[in-house]
mmCIF file of C-alpha atoms in Angstrom:
data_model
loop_
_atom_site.group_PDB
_atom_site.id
_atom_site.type_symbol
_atom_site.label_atom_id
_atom_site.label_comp_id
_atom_site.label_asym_id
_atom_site.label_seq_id
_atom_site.Cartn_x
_atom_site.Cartn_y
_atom_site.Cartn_z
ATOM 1 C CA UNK A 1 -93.573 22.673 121.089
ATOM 2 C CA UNK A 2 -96.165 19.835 120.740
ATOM 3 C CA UNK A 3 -94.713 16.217 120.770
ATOM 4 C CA UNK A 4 -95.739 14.917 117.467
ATOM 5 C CA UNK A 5 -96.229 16.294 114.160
ATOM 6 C CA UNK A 6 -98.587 14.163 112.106
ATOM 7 C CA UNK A 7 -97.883 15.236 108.399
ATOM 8 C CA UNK A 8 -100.684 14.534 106.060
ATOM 9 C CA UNK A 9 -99.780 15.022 102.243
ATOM 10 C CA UNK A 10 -103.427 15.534 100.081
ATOM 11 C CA UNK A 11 -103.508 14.913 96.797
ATOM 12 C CA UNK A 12 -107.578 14.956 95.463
ATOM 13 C CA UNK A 13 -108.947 13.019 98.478
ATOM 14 C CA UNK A 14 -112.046 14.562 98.869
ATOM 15 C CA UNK A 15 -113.864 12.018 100.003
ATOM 16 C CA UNK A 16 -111.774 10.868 102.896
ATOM 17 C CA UNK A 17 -109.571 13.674 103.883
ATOM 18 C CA UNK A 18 -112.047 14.696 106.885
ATOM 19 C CA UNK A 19 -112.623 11.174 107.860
ATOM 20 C CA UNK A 20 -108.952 10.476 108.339
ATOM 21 C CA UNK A 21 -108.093 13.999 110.048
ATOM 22 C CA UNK A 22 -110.847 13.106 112.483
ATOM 23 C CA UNK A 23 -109.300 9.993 113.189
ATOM 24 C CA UNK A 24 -105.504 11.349 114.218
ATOM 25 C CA UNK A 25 -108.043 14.339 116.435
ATOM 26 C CA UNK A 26 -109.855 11.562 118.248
ATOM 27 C CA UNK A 27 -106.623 10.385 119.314
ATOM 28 C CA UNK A 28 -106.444 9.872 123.273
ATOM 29 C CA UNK A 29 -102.888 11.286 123.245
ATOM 30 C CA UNK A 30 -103.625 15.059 122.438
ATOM 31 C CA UNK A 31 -100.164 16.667 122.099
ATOM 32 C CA UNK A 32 -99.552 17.206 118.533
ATOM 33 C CA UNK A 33 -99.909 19.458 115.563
ATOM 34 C CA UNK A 34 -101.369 18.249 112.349
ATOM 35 C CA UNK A 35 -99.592 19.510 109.102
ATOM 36 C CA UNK A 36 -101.897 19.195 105.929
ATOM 37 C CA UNK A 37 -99.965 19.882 102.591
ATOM 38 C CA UNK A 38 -102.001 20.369 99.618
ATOM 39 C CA UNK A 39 -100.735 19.060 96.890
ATOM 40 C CA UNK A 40 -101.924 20.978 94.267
ATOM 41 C CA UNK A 41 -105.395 18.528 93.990
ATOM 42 C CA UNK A 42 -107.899 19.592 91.542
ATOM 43 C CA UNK A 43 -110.946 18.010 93.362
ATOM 44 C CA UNK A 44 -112.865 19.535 96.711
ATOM 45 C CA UNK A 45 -110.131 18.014 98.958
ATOM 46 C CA UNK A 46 -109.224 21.802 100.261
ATOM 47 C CA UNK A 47 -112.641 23.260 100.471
ATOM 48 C CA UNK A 48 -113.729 19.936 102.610
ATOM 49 C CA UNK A 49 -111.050 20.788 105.231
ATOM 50 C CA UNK A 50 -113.011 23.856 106.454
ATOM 51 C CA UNK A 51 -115.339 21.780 108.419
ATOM 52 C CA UNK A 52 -112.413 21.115 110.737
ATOM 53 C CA UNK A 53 -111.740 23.616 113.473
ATOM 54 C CA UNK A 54 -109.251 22.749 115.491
ATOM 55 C CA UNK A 55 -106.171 25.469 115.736
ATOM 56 C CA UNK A 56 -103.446 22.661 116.068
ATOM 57 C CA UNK A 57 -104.385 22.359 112.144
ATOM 58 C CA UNK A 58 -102.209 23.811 109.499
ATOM 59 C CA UNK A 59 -102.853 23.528 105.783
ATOM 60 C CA UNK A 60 -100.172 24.012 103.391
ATOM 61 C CA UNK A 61 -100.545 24.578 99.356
ATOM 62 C CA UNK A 62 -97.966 23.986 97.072
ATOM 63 C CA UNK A 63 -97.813 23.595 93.377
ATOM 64 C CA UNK A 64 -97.900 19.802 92.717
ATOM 65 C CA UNK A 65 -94.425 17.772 92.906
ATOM 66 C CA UNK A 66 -95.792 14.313 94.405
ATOM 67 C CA UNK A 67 -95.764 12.741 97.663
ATOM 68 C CA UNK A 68 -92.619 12.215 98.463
ATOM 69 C CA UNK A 69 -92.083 15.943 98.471
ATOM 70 C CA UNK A 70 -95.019 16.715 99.863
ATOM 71 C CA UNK A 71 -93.976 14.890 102.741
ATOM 72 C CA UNK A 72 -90.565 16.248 102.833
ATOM 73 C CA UNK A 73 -92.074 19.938 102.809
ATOM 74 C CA UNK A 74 -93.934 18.983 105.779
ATOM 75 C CA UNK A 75 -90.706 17.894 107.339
ATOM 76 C CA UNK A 76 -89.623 20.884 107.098
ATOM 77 C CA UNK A 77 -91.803 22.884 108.867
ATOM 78 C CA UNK A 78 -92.765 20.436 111.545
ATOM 79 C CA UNK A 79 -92.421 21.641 114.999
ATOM 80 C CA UNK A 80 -92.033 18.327 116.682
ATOM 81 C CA UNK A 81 -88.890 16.371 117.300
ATOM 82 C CA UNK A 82 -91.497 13.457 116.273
ATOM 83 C CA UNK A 83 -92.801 12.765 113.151
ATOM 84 C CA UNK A 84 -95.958 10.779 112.137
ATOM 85 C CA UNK A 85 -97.175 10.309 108.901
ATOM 86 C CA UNK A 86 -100.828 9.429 107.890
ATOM 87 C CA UNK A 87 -101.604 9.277 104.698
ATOM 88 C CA UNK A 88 -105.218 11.261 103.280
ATOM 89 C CA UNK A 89 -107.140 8.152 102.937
ATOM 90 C CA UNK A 90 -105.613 6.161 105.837
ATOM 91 C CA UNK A 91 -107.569 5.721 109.233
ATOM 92 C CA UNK A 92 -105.838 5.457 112.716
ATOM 93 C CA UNK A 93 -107.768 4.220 116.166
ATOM 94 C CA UNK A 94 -107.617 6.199 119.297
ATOM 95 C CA UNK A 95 -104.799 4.514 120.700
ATOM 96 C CA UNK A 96 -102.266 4.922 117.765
ATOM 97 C CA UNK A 97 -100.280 7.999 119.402
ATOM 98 C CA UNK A 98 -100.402 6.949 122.710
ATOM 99 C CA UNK A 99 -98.343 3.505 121.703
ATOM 100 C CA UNK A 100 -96.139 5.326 119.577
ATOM 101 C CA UNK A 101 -95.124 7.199 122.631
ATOM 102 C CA UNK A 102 -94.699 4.803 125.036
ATOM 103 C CA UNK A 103 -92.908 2.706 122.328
ATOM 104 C CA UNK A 104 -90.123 6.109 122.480
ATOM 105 C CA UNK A 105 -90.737 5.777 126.147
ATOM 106 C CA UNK A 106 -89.898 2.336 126.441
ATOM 107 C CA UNK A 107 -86.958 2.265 123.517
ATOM 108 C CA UNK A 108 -86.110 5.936 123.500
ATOM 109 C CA UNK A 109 -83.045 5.062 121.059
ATOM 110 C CA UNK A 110 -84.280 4.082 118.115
ATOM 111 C CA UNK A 111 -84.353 5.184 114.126
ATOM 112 C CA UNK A 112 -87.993 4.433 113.241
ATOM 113 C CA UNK A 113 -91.067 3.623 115.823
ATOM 114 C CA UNK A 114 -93.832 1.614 114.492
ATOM 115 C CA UNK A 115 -97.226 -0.145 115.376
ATOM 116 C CA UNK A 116 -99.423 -2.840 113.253
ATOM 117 C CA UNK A 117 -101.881 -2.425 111.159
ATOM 118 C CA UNK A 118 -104.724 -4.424 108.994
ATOM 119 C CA UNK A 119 -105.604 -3.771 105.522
ATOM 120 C CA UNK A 120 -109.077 -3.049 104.462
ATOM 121 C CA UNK A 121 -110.513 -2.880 100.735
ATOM 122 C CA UNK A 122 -114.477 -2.012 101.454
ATOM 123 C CA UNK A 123 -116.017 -4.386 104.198
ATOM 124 C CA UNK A 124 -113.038 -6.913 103.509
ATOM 125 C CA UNK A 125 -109.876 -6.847 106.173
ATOM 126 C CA UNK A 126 -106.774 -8.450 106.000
ATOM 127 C CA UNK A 127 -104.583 -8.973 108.778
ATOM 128 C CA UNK A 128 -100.745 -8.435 108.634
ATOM 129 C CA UNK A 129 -98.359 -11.260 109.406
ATOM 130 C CA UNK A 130 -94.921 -10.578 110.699
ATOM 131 C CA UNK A 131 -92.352 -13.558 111.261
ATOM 132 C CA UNK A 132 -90.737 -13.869 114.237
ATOM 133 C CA UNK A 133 -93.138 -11.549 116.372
ATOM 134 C CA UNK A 134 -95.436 -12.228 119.067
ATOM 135 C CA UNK A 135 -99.460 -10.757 119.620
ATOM 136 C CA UNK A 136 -99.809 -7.960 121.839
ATOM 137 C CA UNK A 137 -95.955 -7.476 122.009
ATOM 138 C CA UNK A 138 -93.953 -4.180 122.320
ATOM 139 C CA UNK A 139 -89.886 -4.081 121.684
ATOM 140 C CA UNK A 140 -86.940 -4.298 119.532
ATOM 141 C CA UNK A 141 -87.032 -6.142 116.268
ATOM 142 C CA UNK A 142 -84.388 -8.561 116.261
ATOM 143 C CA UNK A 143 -84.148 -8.707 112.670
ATOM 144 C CA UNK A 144 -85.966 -5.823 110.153
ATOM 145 C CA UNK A 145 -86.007 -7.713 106.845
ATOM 146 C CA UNK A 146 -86.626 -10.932 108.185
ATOM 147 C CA UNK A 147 -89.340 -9.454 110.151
ATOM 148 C CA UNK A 148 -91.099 -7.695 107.312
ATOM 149 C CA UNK A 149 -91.597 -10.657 104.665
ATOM 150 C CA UNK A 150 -94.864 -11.286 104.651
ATOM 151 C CA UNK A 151 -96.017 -7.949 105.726
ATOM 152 C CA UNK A 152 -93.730 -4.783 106.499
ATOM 153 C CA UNK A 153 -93.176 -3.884 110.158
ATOM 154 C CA UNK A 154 -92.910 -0.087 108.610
ATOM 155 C CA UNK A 155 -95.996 0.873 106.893
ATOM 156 C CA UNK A 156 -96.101 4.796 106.148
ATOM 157 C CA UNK A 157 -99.010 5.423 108.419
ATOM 158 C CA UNK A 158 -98.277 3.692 111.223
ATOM 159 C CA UNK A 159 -94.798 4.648 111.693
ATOM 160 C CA UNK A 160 -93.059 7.800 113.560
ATOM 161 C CA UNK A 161 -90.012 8.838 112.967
ATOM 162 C CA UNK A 162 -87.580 11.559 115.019
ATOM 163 C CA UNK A 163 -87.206 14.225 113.309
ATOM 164 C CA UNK A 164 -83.317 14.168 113.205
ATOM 165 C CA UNK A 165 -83.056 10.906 111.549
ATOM 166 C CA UNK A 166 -85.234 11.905 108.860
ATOM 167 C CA UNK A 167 -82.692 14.895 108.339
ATOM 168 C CA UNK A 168 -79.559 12.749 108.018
ATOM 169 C CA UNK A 169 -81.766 10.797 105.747
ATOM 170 C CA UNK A 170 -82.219 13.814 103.538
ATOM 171 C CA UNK A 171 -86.265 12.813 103.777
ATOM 172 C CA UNK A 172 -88.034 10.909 101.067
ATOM 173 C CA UNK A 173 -85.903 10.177 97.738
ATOM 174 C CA UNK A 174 -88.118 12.761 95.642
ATOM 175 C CA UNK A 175 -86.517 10.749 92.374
ATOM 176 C CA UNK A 176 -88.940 8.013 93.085
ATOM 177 C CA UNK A 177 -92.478 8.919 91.662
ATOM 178 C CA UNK A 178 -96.060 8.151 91.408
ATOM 179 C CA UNK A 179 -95.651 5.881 95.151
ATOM 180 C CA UNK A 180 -92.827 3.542 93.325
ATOM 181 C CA UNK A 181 -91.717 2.696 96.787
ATOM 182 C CA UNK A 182 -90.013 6.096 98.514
ATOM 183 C CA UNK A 183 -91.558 5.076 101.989
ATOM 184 C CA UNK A 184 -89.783 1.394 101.095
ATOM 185 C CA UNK A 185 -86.411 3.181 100.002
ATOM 186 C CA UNK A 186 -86.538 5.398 103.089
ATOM 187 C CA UNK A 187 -86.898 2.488 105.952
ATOM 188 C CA UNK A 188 -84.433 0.214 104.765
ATOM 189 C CA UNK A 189 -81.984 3.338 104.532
ATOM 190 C CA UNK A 190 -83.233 3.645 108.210
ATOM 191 C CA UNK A 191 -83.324 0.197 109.461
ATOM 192 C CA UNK A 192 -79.440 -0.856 108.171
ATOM 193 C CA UNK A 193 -78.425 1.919 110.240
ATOM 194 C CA UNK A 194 -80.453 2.405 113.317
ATOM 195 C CA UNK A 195 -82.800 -0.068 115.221
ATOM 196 C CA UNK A 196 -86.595 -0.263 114.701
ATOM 197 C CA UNK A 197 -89.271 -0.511 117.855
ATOM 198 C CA UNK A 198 -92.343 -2.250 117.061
ATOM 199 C CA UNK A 199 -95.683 -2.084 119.156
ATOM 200 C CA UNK A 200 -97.614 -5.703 117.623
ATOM 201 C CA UNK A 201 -100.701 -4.158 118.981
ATOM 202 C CA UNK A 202 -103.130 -2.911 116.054
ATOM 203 C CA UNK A 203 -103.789 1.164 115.298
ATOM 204 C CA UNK A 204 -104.053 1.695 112.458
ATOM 205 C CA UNK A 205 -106.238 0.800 108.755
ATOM 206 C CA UNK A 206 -104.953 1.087 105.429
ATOM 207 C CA UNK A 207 -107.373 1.322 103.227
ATOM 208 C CA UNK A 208 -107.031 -0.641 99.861
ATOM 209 C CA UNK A 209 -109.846 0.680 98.408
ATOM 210 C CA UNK A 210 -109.411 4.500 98.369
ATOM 211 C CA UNK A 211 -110.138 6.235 94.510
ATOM 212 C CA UNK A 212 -107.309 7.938 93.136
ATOM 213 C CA UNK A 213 -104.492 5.677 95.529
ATOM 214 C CA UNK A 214 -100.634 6.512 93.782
ATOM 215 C CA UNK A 215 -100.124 2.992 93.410
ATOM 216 C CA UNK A 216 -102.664 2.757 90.964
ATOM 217 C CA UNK A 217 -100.680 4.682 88.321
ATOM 218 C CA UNK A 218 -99.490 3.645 85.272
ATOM 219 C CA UNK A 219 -96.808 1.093 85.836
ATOM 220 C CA UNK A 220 -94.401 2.412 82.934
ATOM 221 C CA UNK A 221 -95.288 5.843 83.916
ATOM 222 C CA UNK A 222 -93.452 4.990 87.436
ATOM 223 C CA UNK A 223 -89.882 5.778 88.933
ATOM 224 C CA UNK A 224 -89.636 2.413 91.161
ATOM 225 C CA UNK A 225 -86.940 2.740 94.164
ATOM 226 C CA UNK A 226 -83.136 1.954 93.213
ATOM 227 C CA UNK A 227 -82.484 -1.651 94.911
ATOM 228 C CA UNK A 228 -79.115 -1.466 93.400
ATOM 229 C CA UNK A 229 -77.952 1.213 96.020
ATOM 230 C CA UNK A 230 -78.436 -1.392 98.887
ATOM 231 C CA UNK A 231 -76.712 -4.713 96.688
ATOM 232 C CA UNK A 232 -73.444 -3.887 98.571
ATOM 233 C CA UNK A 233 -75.108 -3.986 102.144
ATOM 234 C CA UNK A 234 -76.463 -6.983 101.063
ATOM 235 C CA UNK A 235 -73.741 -9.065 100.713
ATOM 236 C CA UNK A 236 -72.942 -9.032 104.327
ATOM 237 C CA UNK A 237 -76.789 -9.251 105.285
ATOM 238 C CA UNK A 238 -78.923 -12.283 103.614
ATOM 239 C CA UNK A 239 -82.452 -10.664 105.217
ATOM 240 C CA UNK A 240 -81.944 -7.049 103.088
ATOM 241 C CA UNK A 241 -80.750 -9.631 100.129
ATOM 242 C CA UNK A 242 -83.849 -11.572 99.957
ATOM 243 C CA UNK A 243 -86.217 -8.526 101.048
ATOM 244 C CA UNK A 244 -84.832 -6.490 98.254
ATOM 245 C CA UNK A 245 -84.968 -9.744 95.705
ATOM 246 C CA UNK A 246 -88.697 -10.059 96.760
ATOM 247 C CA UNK A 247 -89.332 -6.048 96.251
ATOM 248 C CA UNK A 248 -87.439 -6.577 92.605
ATOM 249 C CA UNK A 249 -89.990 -9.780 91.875
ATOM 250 C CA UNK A 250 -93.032 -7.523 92.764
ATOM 251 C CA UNK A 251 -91.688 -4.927 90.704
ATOM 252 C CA UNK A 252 -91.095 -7.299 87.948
ATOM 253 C CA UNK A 253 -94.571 -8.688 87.900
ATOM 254 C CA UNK A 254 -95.523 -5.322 87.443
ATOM 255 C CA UNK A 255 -93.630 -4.620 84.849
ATOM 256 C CA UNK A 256 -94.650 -8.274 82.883
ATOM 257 C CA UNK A 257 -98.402 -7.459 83.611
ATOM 258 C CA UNK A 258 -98.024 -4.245 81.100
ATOM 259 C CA UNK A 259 -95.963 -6.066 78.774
ATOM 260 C CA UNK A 260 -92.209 -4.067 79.585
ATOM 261 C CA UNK A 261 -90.242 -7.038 79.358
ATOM 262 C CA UNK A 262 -87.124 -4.636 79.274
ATOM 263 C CA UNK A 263 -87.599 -3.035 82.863
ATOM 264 C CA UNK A 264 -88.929 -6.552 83.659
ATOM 265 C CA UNK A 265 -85.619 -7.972 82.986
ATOM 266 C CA UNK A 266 -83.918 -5.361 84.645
ATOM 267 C CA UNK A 267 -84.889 -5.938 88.261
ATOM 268 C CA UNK A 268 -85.165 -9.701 88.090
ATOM 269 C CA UNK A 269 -80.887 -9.401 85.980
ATOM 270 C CA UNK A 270 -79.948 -9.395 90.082
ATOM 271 C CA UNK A 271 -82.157 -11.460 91.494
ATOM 272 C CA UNK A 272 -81.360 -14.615 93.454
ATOM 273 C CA UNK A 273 -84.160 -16.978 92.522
ATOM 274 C CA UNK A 274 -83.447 -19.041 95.959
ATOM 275 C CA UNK A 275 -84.885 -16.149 97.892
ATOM 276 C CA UNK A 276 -87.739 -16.545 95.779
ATOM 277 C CA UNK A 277 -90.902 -19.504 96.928
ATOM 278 C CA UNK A 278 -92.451 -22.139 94.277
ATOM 279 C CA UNK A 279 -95.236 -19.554 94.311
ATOM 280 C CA UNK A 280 -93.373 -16.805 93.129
ATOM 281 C CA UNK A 281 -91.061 -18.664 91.075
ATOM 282 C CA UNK A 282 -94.550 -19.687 88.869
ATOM 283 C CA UNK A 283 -95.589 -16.838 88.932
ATOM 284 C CA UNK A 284 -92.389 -15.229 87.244
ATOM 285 C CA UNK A 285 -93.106 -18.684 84.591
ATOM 286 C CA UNK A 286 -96.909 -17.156 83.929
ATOM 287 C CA UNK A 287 -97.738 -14.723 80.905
ATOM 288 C CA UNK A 288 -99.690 -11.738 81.262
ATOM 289 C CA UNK A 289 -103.745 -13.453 80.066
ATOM 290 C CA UNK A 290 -102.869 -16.244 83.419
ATOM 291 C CA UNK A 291 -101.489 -13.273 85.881
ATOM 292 C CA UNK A 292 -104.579 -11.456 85.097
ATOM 293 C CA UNK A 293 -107.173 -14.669 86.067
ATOM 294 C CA UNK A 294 -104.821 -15.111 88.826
ATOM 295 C CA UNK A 295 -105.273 -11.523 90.164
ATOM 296 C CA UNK A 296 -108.904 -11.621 89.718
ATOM 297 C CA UNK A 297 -108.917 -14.892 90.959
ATOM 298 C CA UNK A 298 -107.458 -13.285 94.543
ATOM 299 C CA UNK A 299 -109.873 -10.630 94.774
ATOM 300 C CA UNK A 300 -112.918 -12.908 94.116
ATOM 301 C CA UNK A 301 -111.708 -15.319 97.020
ATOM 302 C CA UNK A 302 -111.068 -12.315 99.191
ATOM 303 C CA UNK A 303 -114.745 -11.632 99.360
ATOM 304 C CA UNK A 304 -114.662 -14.945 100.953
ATOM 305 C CA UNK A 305 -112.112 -13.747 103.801
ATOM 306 C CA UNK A 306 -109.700 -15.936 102.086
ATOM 307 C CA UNK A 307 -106.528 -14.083 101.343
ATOM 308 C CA UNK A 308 -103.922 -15.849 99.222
ATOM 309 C CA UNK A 309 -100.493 -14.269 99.012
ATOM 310 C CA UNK A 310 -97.074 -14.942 96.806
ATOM 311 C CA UNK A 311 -95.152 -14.230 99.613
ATOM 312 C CA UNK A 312 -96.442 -17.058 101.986
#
């Protein structure tokens, strides 16, 4: 039985499918098996794989149902009591595996495993931030939602998970669609119950600028994550409070920016304005013509290396 089981879902990736498998097979840790599920794409994504021979590959097609049960089929049929997920357009160094398992070496305990990351969109990168956590640091996050802020300790491919606690987790909510936050749902579920080990070291790239990314669909066309479910835990727990309140203003803004002042009012009906900063309280004020300079106003500067953010 190999150690880890990297699950991979594809979805019309052609372009970077072979790139990012070559990246988890480069790894320096070399005890895995790599689950590729085919999900249904339309492109060359399947007939690319066949430059890879390696016989720890599997590729699995199934009729298209979106990530989130892509991912859970691979679940499934993982062999591993370790689960790592890397998404098809996502890159990891050569080190990623090997601090994943020392991190269940050194915390053998915990609910969800993860090491940092840096964004990239073309040539451009942008480092993570997390509060409260030192450089080059492995251990236990004191506090999740405190923690994850500015950016998330849990990204989706830099995280591991045991097997078992994906199980009692019944797996990705496959209710939430078109990547409306199911890998967001699924580690708060996981961090109220269970601790979280963190590795502050950087493995792996998430790359922004990937054709065809989920997150790109239509905004009214999406099934965001239910923030409601969690309002209860929140009450005893101010961190989930304002980390939920500052999912429901970026789901808001979403919302505003295609006009759907309905679903707009919706998720901002329960949220507590103090968890909110002047930034993002203006921002809420804006109309859709200012949001829009605003966002392109952000990308323009980020050619610069200069990265402005709501949520510092």
């Amino acid at each position: 039985m190999p150690f880890f089981s990297i699950i991979i879902p594809l979805y019309n990736k052609e372009h970077f499918i072979v790139n990012t498998i070559q990246s988890a097979l480069d790894q320096t840790f070399q005890d895995f098996e790599i689950l590729i599920v085919n999900d249904g794409s339309t492109d060359g994504s399947l007939q690319s794989l066949s430059v890879l021979k390696d016989s720890r590959i599997q590729v699995h097609t199934i009729k298209n149902q979106g990530v989130s049960h892509a991912r859970n089929y691979g679940i499934e049929k993982a062999n591993a009591d370790y689960i790592a997920f890397l998404d098809a357009d996502d890159l990891w160094l050569n080190n990623h595996l090997a601090q994943l398992k020392k991190l269940t070496e050194d915390f053998p305990n915990c609910g969800l495993y993860a090491n940092a990351y840096v964004k990239k969109i073309g040539e451009i990168t942008l480092e993570s931030d997390y509060i409260d956590i030192p450089k080059a640091w492995n251990g236990i996050v004191k506090d999740y939602f405190k923690s994850s802020i500015f950016s998330c300790i849990a990204w989706t491919s830099a995280v591991m998970v045991p097997k078992k606690i994906l199980e009692d987790c019944n797996g990705f909510d496959e209710k939430i669609t078109f990547g409306a936050g199911e890998d967001t749902d699924l580690w708060i579920k996981i961090a109220i119950q269970h601790q979280v080990a963190f590795n502050s070291n950087i493995t792996a790239i998430y790359n922004l600028h990937a054709e065809n990314r989920i997150s790109n669909s239509n905004t009214n066309l999406r099934n965001f994550l239910d923030l409601e479910a969690y309002e209860e835990e929140a009450k005893s727990n101010p961190s989930l409070k304002k980390y939920i309140d500052l999912n429901r203003f970026s789901i808001a803004l979403q919302y505003k920016l295609v006009g759907n002042k309905k679903q707009m009012d919706f998720y901002l009906k329960h949220l507590d304005k103090s968890n909110l900063n002047a930034k993002q309280r203006f921002l809420l004020s804006c109309n859709k013509s200012v949001l829009v300079f605003l966002m392109k106003t952000q990308n323009v500067l980020r050619q610069f290396h200069v990265n402005l953010s709501p949520f510092k």
